Tab-separated table of C-alpha atoms in Angstrom:
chain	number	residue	atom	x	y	z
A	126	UNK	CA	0.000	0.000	0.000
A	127	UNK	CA	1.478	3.403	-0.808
A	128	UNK	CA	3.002	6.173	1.945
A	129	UNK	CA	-0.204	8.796	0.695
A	130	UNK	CA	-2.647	5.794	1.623
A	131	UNK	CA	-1.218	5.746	4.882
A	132	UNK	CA	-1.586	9.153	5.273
A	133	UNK	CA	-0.569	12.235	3.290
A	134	UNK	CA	-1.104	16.080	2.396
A	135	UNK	CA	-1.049	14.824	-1.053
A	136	UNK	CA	-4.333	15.656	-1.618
A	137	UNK	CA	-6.644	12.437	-3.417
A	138	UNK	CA	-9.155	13.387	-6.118
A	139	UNK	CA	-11.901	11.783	-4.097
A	140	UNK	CA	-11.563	9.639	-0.789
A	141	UNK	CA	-14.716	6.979	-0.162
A	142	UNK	CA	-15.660	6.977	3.174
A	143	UNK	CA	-16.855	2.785	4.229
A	144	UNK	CA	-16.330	0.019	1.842
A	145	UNK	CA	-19.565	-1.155	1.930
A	146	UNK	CA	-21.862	-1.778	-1.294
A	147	UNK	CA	-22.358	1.708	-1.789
A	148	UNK	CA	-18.521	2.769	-1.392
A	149	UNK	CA	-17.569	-0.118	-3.256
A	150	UNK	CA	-19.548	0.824	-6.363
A	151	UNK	CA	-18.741	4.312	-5.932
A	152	UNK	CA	-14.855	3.638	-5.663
A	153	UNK	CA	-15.386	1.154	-9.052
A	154	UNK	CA	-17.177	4.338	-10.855
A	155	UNK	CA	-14.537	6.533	-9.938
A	156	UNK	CA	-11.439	4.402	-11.048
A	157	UNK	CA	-13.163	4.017	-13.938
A	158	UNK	CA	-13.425	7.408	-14.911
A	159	UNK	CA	-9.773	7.430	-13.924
A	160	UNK	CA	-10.022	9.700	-10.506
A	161	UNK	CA	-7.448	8.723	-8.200
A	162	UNK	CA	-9.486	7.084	-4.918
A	163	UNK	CA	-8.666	6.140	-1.764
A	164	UNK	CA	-11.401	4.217	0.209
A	165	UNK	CA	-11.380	4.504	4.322
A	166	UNK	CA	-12.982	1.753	6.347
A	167	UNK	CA	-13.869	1.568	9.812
A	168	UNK	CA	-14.193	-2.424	9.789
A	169	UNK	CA	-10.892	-4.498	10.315
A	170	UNK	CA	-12.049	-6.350	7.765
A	171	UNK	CA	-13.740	-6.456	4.734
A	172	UNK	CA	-17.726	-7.032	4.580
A	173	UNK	CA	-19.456	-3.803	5.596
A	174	UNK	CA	-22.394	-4.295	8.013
A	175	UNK	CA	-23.179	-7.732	6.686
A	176	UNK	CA	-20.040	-9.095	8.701
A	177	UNK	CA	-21.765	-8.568	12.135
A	178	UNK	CA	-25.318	-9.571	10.954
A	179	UNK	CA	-26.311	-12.561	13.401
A	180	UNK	CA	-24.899	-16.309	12.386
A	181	UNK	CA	-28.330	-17.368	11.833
A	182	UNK	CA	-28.889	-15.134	9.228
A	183	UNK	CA	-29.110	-17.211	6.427
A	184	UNK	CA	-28.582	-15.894	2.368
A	185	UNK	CA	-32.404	-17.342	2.113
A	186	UNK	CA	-33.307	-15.400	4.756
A	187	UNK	CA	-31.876	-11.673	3.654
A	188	UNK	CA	-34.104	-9.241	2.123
A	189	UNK	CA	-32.130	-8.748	-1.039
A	190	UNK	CA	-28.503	-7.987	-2.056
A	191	UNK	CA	-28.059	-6.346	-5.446
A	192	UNK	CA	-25.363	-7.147	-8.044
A	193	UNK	CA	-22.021	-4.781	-7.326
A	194	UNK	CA	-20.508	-3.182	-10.797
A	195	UNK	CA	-19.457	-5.694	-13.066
A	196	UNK	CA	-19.768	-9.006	-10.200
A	197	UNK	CA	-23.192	-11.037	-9.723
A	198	UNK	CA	-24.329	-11.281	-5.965
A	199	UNK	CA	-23.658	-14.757	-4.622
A	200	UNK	CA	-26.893	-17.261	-5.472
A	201	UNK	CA	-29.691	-17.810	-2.152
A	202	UNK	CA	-29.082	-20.825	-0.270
A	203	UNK	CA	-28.863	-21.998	3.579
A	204	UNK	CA	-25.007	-20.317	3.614
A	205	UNK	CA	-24.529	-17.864	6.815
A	206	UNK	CA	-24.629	-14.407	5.221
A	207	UNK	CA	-22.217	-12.719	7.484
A	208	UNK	CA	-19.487	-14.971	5.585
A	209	UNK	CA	-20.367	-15.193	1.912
A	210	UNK	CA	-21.142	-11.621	1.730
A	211	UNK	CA	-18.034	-10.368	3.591
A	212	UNK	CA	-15.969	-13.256	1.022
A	213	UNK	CA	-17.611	-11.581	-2.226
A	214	UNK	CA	-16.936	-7.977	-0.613
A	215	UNK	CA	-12.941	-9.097	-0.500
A	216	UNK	CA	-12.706	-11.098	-3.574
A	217	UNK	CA	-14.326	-7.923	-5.211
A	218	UNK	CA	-11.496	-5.259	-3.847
A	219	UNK	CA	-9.069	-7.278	-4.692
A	220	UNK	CA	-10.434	-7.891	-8.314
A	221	UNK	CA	-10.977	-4.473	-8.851
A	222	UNK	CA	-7.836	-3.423	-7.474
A	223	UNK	CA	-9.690	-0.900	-5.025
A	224	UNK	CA	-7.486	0.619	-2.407
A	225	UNK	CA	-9.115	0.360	0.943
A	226	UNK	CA	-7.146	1.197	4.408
A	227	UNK	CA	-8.913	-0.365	7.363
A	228	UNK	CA	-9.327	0.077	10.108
A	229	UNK	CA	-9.523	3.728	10.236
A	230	UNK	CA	-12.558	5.701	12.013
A	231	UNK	CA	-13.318	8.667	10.734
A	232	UNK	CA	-13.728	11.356	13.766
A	233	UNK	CA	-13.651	14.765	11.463
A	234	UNK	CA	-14.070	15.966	7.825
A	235	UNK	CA	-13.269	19.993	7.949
A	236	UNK	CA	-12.784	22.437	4.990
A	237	UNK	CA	-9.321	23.632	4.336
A	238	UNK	CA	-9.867	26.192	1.612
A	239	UNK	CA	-10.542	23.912	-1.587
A	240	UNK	CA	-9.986	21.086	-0.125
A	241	UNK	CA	-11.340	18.703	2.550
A	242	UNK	CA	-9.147	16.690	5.486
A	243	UNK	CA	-10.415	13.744	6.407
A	244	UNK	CA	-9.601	13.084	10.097
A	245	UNK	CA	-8.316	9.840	11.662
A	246	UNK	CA	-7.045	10.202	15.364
A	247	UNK	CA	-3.739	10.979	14.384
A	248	UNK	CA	-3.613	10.462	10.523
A	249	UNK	CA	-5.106	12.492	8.017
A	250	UNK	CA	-5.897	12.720	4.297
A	251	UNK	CA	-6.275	15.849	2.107
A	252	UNK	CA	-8.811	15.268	-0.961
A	253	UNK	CA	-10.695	17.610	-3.376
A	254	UNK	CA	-14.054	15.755	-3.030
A	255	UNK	CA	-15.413	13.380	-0.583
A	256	UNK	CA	-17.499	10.030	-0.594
A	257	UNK	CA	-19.344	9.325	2.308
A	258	UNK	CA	-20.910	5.866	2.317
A	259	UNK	CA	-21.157	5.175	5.425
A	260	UNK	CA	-24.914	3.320	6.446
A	261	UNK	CA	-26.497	3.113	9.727
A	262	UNK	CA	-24.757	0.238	11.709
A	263	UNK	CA	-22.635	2.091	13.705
A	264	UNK	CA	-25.748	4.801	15.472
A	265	UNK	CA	-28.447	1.987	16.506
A	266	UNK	CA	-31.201	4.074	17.679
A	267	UNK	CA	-32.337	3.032	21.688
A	268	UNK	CA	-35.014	5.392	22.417
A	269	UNK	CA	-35.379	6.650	26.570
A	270	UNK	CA	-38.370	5.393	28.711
A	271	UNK	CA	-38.746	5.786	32.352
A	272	UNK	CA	-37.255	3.257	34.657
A	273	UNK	CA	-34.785	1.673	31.626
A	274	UNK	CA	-32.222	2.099	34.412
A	275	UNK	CA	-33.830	0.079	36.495
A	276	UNK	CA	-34.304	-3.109	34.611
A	277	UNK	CA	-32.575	-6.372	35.953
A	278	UNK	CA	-32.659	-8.594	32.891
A	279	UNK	CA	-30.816	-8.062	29.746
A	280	UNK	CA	-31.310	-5.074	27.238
A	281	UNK	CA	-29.715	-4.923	23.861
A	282	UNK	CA	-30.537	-3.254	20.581
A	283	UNK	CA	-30.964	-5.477	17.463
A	284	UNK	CA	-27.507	-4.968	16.140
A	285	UNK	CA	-26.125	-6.873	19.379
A	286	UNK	CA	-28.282	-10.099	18.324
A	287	UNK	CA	-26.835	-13.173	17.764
A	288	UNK	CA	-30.127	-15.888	17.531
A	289	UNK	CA	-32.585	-16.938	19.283
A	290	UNK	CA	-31.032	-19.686	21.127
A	291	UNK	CA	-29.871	-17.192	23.760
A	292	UNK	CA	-33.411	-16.284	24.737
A	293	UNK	CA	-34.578	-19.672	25.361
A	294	UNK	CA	-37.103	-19.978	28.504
A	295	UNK	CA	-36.722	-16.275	28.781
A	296	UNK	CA	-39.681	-13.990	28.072
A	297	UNK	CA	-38.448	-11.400	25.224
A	298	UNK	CA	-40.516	-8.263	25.257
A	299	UNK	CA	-39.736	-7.050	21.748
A	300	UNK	CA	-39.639	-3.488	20.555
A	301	UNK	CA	-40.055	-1.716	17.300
A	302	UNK	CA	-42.715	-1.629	14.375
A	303	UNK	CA	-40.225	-2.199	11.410
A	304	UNK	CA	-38.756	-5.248	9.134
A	305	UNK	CA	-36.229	-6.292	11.662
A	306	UNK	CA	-38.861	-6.571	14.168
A	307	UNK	CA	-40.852	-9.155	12.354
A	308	UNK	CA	-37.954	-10.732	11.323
A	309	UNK	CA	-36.332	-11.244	14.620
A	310	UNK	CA	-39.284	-12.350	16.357
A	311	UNK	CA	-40.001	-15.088	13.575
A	312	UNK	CA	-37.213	-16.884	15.334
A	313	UNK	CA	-37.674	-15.759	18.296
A	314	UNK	CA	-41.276	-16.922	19.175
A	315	UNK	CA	-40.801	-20.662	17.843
A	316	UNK	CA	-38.406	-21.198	21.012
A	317	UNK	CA	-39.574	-19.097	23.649
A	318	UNK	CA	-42.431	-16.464	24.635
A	319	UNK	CA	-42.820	-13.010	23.063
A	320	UNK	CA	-44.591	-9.867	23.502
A	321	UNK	CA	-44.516	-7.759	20.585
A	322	UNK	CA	-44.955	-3.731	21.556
A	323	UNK	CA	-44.743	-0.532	19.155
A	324	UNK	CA	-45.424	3.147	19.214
A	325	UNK	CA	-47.834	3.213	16.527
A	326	UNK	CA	-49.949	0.110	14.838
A	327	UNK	CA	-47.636	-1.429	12.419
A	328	UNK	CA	-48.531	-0.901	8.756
A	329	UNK	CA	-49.195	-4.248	7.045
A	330	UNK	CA	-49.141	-4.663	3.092
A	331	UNK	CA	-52.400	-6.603	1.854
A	332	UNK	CA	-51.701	-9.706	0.032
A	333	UNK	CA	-52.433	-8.269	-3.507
A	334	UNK	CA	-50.439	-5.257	-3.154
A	335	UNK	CA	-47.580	-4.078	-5.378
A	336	UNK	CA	-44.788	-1.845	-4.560
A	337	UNK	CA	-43.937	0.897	-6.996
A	338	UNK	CA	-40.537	1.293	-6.492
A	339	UNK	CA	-39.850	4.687	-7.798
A	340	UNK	CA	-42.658	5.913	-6.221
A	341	UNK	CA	-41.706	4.984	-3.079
A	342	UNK	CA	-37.536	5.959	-3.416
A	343	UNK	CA	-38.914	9.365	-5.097
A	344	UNK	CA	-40.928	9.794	-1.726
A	345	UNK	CA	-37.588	8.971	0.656
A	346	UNK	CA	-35.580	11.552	-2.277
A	347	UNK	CA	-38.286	14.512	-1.092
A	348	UNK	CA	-37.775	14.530	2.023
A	349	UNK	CA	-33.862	14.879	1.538
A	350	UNK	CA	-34.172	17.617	-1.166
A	351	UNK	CA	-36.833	19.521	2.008
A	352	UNK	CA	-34.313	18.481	4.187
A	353	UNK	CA	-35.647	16.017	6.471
A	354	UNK	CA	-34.272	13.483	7.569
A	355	UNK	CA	-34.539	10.478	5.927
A	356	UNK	CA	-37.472	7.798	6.597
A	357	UNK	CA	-37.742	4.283	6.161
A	358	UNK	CA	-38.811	2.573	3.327
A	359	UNK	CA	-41.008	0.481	5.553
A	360	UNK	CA	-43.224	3.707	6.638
A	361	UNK	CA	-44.108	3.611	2.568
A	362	UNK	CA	-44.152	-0.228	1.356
A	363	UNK	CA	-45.783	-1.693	4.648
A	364	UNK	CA	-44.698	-5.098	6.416
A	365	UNK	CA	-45.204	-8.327	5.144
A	366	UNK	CA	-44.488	-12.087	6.363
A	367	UNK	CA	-42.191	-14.203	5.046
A	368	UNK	CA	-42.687	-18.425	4.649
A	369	UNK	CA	-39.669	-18.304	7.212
A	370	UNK	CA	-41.614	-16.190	9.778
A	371	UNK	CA	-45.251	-18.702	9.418
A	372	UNK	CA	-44.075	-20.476	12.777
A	373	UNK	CA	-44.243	-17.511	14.617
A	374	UNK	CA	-47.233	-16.317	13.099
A	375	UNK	CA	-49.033	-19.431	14.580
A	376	UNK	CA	-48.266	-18.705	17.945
A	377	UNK	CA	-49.551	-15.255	17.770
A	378	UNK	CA	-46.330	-13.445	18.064
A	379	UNK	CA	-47.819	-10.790	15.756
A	380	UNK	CA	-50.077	-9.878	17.821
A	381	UNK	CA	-49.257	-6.214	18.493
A	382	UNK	CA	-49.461	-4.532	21.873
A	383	UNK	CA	-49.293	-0.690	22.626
A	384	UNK	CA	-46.165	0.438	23.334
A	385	UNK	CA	-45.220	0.241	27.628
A	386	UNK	CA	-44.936	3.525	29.397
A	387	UNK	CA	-42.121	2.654	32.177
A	388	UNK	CA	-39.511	-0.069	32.321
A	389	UNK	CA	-39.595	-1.774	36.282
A	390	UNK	CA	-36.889	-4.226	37.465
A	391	UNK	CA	-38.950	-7.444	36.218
A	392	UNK	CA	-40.800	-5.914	33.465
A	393	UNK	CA	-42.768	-3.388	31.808
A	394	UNK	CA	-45.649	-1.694	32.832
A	395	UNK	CA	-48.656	-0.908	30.021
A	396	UNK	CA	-50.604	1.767	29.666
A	397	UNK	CA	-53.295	0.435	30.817
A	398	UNK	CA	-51.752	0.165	34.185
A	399	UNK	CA	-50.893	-3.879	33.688
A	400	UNK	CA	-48.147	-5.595	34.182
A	401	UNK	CA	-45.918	-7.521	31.529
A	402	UNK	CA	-42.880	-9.216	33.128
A	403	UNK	CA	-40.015	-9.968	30.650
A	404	UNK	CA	-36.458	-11.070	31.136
A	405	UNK	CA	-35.126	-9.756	27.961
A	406	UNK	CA	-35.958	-5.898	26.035
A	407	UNK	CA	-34.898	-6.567	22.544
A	408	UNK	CA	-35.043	-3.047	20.817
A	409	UNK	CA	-35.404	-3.320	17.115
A	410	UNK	CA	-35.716	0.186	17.177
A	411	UNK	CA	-33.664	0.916	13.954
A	412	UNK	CA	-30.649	3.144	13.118
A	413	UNK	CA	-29.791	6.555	12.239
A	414	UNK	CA	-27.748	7.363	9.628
A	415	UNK	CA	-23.649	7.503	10.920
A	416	UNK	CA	-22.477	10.954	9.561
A	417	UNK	CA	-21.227	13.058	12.506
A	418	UNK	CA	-17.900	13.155	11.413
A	419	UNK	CA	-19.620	15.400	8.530
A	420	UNK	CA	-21.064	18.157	11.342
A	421	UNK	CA	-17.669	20.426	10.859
A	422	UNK	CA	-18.835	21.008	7.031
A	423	UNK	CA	-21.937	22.357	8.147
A	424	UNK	CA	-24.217	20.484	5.967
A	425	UNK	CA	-27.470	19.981	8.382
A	426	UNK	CA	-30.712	22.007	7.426
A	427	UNK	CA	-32.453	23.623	10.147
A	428	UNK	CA	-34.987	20.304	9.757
A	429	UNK	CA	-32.552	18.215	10.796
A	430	UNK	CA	-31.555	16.575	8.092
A	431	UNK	CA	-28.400	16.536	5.460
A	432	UNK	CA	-30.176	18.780	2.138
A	433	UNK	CA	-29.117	16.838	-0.982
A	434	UNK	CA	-29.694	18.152	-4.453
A	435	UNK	CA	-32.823	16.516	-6.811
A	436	UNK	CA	-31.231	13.695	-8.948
A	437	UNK	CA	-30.603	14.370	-12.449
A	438	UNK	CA	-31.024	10.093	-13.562
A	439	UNK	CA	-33.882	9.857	-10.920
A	440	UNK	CA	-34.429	9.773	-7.400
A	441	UNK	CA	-31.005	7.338	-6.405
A	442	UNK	CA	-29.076	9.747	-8.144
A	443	UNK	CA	-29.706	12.565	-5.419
A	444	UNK	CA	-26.387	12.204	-3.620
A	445	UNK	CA	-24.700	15.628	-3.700
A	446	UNK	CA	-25.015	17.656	-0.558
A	447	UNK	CA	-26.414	20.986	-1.266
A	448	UNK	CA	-24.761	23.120	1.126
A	449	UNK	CA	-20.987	21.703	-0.186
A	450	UNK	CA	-20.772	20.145	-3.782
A	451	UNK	CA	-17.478	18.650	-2.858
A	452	UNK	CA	-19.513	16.016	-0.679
A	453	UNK	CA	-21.510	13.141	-2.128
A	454	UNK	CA	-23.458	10.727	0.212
A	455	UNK	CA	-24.556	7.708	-0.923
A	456	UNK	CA	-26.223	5.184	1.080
A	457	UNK	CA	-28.257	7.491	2.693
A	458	UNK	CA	-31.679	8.470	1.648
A	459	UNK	CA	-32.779	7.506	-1.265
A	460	UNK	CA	-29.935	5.153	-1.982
A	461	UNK	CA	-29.753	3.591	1.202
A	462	UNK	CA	-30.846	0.218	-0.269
A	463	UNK	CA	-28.167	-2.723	-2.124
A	464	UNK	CA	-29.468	-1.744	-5.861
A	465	UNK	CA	-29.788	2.149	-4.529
A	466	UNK	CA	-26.149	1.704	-3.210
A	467	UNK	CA	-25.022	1.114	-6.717
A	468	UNK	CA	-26.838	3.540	-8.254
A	469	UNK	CA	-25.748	6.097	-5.705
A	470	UNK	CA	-22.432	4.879	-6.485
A	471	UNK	CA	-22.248	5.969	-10.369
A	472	UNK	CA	-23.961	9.143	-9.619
A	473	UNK	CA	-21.617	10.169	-6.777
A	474	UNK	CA	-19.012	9.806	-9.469
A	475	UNK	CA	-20.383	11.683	-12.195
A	476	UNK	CA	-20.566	14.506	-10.175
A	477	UNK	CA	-16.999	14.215	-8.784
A	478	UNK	CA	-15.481	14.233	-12.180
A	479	UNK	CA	-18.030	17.114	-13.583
A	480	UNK	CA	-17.313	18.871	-10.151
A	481	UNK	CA	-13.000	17.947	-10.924
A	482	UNK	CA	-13.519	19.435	-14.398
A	483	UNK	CA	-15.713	22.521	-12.985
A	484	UNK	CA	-13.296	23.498	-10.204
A	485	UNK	CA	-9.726	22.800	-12.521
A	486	UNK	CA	-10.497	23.230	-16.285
A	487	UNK	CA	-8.141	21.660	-18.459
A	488	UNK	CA	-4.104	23.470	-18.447
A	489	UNK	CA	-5.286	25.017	-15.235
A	490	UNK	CA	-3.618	22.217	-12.934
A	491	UNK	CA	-6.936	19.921	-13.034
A	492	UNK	CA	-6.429	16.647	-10.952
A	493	UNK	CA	-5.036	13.442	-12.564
A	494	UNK	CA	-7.826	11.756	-14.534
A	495	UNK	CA	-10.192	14.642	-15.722
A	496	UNK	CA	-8.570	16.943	-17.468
């Protein structure tokens, strides 16, 4: 690996913040176009989230993983997906020759006239634009209830899952009205009891129902261009049940309850004033997107949310921030999906090179690659 990689005020044409899908398909766009790319990754390895997903997550069992550039996603089967995904990941950096240092955690991004440093604990990297592809899985998203404190059993958030055997004989109160919900109690419930709580009644697709897709990712891409923050696809497509989850459905685990108003030592307490004891709070309570190294750029609306620009190829185009060209995000919002990833990817680097070209026309000293 070369000294700049390392660290360097060398400045990169573009550094790609996470190696997941969507920084791997954004780093393959940009060497294509011939921009010089550096790709940072918190993970010691490589594999994005998928490499701390649960063992029993089977490639059956996950919701869909879209083709990278140029490489077909491994086949379905009864394989543990937090090992063929993290193989195909590393037989696809090394086939594309993408650079990645790891493991490095990005703690700042700051503005240095017209260029960006990219902040390491005590390494750095200069670059003219900036990739951040970054996800979710390192903010899960606990909320605060009364009494949490308090609690003597075990609490942990979805990421720290690892199947159900650990819950057997102990009652699993389980939290949240999204995917991972259902999904985690259809293997929770066949081997142990359940109570399934959420803030709101969960939003079920009927059984005839088809998704428009754009529709849906256009709806996620209008809140970023308003600057909200973004929601979850599940808030548009509704929730549906798997063959996989049919066990679970039999024993009424789906059976919603309002959500408790105060956690007590042996359990929670319902609105209603009743009692529910539990030895386990399993909080499927979803993530937030991981981007405060970004807060030094200044890129937050006053809605609370990062303001990206409309997408000129449709809605998983929209991945430059509008308050600082320089940065694309991609992952986040409307490409925060496998297949959105990708397309995020490609977009992020058309606008680096059209931003390279903008900001160093050709004979004016214009970066290696797009003159």
């Amino acid at each position: 690996m070369s000294a700049s990689a390392q660290s360097s005020d060398q400045p990169w044409d573009a550094v790609v913040i996470g190696a997941g899908q969507a920084g791997l398909s954004a780093a393959h766009h940009l060497r294509r176009r011939g921009v010089p790319t550096l790709v940072l990754d918190g993970n010691d390895a490589p594999g994005g989230a998928w490499q701390h997903r649960w063992d029993s997550l089977r490639m059956d069992g996950v919701h869909g993983v879209a083709d990278l550039p140029g490489a077909p996603a491994p086949p379905r089967g009864p394989q543990r997906a937090n090992e063929v995904l993290p193989a195909w990941f590393a037989a696809y950096e090394a086939e594309q020759g993408i650079e990645v240092v790891r493991p490095v955690r990005v703690t700042r991004v700051e503005s240095e006239g017209e260029l960006l440093r990219v902040r390491a604990d005590d390494r750095s990297w200069l670059t003219r634009t900036l990739v951040n592809a970054t996800g979710t899985w390192e903010r899960p998203f606990v909320p605060t209830y009364p009494g949490q404190e308090t609690f003597s059993g075990e609490q942990l958030h979805a990421s720290g899952y690892r199947g159900a055997e650990a819950f057997r004989g102990r009652r699993v109160v389980v939290v949240g009205g999204g995917a991972s919900a259902v999904q985690l109690l259809g293997e929770i419930a066949p081997v142990t009891d359940t109570l399934w709580v959420t803030r709101r009644e969960p939003v079920w697709a009927g059984d005839t129902d088809e998704f428009d897709g754009t529709a849906i990712v256009r709806a996620v891409e209008e809140r970023v261009v308003a600057g909200l923050p973004p929601a979850s696809v599940v808030s548009v497509t509704g929730l549906r049940l798997r063959p996989q989850e049919q066990a679970a459905a039999a024993r009424g685990a789906y059976e919603r309850h309002p959500m408790f108003v105060r956690v007590e030592p042996d359990g929670v307490r319902m609105p209603d004033g009743t009692f529910e004891p539990a030895d386990v709070i399993l909080w499927a309570t979803g993530f937030r997107p991981d981007v405060s190294h970004l807060a030094p750029l200044g890129l937050r609306s006053p809605l609370g949310g990062i303001t990206l620009l409309p997408g000129p190829n449709g809605p998983q185009s929209a991945t430059t921030a509008a308050a600082d060209p320089r940065v694309q995000l991609v992952g986040y919002g409307p490409s925060a999906s496998t297949i959105g990833g990708n397309r995020g990817g490609l977009a992020a680097a058309i606008a680096i090179v059209k931003h390279l070209r903008s900001a160093h026309p050709a004979g004016s000293g214009s970066p290696a690659g797009v003159a």
